[in-house]
PDB file of C-alpha atoms in Angstrom:
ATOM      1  CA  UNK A   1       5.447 -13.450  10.726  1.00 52.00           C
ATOM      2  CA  UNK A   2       7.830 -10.301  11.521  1.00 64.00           C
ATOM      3  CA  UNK A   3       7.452  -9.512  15.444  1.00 81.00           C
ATOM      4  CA  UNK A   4       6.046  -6.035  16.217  1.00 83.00           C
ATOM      5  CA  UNK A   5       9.510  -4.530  17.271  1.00 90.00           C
ATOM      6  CA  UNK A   6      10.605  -5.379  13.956  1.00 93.00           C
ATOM      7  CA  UNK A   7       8.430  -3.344  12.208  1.00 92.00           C
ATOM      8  CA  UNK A   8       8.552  -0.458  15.147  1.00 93.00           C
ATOM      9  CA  UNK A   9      12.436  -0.635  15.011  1.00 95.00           C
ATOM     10  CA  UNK A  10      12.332   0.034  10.771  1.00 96.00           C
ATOM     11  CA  UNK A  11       9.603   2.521  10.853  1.00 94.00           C
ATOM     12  CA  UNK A  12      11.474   4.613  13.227  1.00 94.00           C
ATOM     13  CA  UNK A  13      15.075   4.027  11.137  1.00 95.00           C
ATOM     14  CA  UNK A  14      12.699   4.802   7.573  1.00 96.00           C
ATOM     15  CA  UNK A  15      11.675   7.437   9.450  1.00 94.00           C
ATOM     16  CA  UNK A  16      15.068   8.962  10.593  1.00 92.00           C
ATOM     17  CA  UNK A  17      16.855   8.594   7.259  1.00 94.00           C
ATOM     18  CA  UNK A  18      14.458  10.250   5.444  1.00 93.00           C
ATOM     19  CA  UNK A  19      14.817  13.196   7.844  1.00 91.00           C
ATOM     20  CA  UNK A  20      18.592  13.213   7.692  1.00 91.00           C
ATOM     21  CA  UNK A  21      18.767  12.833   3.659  1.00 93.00           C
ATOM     22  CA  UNK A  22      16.642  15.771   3.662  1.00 91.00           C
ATOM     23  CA  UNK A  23      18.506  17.902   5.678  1.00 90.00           C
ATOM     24  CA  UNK A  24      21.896  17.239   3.044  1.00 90.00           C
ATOM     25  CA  UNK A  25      23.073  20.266   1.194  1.00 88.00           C
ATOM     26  CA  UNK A  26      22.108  18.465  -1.905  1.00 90.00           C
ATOM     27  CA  UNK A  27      18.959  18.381  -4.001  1.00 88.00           C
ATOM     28  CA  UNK A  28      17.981  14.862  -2.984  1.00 93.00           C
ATOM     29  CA  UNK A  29      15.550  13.422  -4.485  1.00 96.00           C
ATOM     30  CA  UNK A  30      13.982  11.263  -2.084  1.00 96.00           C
ATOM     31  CA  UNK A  31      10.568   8.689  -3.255  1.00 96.00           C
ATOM     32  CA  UNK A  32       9.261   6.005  -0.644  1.00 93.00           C
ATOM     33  CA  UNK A  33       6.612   3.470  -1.356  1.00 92.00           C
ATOM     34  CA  UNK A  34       5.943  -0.056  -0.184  1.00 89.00           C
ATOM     35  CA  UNK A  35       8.651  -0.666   2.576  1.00 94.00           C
ATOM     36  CA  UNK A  36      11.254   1.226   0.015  1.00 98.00           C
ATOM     37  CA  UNK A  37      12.723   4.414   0.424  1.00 98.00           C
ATOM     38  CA  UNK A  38      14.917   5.501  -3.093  1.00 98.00           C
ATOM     39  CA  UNK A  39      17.255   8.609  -2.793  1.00 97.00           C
ATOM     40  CA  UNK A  40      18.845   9.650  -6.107  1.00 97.00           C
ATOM     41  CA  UNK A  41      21.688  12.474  -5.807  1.00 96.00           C
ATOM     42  CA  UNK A  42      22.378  15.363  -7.458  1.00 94.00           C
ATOM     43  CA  UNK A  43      25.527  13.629  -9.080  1.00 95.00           C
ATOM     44  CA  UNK A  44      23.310  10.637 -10.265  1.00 96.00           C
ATOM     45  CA  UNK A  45      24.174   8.301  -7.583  1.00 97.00           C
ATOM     46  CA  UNK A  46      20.622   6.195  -6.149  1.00 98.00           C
ATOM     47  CA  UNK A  47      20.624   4.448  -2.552  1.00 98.00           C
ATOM     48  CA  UNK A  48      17.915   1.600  -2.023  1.00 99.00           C
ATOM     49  CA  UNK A  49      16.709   1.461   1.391  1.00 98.00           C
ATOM     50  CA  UNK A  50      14.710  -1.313   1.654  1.00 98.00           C
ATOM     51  CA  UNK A  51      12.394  -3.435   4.542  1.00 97.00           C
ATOM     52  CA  UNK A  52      12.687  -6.879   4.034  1.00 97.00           C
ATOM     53  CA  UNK A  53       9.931  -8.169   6.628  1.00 95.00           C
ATOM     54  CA  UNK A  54      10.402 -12.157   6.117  1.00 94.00           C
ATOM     55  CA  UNK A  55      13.730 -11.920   7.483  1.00 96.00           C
ATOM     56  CA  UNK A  56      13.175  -9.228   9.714  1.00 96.00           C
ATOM     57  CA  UNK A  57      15.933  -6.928   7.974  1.00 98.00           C
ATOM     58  CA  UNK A  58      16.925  -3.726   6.791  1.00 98.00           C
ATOM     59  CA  UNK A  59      18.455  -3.427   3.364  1.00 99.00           C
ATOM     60  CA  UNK A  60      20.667  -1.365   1.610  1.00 99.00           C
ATOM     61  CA  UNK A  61      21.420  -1.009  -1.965  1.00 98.00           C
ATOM     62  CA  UNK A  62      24.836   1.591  -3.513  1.00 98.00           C
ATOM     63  CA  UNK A  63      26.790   1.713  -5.793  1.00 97.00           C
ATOM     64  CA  UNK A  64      29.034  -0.121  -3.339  1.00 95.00           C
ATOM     65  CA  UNK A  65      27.011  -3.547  -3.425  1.00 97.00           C
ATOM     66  CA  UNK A  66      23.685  -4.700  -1.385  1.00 98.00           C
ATOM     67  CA  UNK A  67      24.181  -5.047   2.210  1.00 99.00           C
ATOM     68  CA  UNK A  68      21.660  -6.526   4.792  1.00 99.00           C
ATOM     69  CA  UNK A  69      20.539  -5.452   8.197  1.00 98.00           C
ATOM     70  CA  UNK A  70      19.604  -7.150  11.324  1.00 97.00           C
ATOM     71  CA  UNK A  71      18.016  -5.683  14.388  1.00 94.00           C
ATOM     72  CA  UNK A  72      20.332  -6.720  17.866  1.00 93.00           C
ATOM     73  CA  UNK A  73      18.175  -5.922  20.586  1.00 90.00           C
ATOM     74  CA  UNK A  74      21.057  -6.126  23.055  1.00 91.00           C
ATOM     75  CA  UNK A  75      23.014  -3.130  21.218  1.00 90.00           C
ATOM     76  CA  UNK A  76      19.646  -1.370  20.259  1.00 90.00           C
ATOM     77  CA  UNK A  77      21.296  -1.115  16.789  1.00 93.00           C
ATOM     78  CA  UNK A  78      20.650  -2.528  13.358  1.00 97.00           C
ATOM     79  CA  UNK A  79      24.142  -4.582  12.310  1.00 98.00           C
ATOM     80  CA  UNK A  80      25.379  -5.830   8.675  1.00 98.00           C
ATOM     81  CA  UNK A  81      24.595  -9.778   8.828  1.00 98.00           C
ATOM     82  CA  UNK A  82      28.169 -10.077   7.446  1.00 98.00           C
ATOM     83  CA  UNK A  83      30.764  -7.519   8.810  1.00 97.00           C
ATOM     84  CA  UNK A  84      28.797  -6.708  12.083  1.00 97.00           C
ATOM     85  CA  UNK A  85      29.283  -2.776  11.287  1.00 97.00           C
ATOM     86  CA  UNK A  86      26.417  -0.742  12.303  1.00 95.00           C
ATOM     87  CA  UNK A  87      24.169   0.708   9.779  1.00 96.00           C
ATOM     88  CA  UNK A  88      24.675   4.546  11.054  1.00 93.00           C
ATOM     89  CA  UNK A  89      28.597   4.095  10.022  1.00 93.00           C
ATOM     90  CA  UNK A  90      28.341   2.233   7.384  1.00 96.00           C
ATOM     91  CA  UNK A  91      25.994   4.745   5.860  1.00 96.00           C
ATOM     92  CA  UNK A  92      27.679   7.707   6.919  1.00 94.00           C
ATOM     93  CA  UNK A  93      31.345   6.332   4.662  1.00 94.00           C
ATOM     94  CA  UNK A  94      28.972   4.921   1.748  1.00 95.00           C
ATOM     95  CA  UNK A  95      27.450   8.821   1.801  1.00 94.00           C
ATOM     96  CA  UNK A  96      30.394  10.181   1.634  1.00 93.00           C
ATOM     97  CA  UNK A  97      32.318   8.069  -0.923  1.00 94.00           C
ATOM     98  CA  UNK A  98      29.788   7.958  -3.049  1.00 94.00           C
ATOM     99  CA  UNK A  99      28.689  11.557  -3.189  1.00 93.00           C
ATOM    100  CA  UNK A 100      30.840  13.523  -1.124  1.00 92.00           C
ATOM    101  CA  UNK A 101      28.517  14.657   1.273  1.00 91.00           C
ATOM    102  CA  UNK A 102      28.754  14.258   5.083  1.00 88.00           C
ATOM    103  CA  UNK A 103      26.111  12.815   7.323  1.00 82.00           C
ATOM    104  CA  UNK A 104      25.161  13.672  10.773  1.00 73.00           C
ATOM    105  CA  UNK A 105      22.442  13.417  13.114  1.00 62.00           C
ATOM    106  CA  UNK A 106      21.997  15.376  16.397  1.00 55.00           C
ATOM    107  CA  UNK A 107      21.597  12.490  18.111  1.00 49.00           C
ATOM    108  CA  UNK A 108      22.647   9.094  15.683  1.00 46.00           C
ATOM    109  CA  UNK A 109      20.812   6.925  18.276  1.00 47.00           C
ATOM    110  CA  UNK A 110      17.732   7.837  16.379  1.00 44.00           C
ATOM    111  CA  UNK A 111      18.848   5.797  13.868  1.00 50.00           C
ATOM    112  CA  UNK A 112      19.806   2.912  15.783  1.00 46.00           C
ATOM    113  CA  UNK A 113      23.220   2.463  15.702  1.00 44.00           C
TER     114      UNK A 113
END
């Protein structure tokens, strides 16, 4: 069974993308139901955000492949099971190669990392 910071780490992230795909100078449109959040662009392009509780991880689906998500408690940030990189970057480059747009967040901590 997931521990309760996993699920109050991924609401808060859910929570946080959501607000900073909706703030993009693009017509996003943005549907989230049962743990998944889907945001297809204005150029066609669809990201997959998705909670995978079992494993206590964060996923991520582009056009650039499916990447997974842990929580590190010691970095406060969630990192790709693979490559380490933080979700925050990653997402950022995978924004912007994908559809040319550029995310920021006042303060990227509220994304974790």
């Amino acid at each position: 069974m997931p521990s309760s910071d996993y699920y109050e780490q991924i609401e808060e992230t859910f929570e946080a993308v959501e607000v900073a795909l909706e703030s993009l100078p693009d017509d996003v449109d943005i549907r989230g139901a049962e743990g998944v959040i889907n945001a297809t662009f204005s150029n066609g392009v669809v990201f997959v955000f998705s909670r995978q509780p079992p494993a206590e991880q964060l996923w991520l689906a582009t056009p650039g492949g499916g990447f997974h998500y842990a929580w590190h408690e010691d970095t406060r940030t969630w990192r790709d099971t693979k490559s380490g990189e933080s979700f925050h970057d990653f997402l950022v480059k995978e924004l912007a190669t994908h559809t040319g747009l550029a995310l920021a967040w006042d303060n990227h901590e509220d994304i974790h990392g």
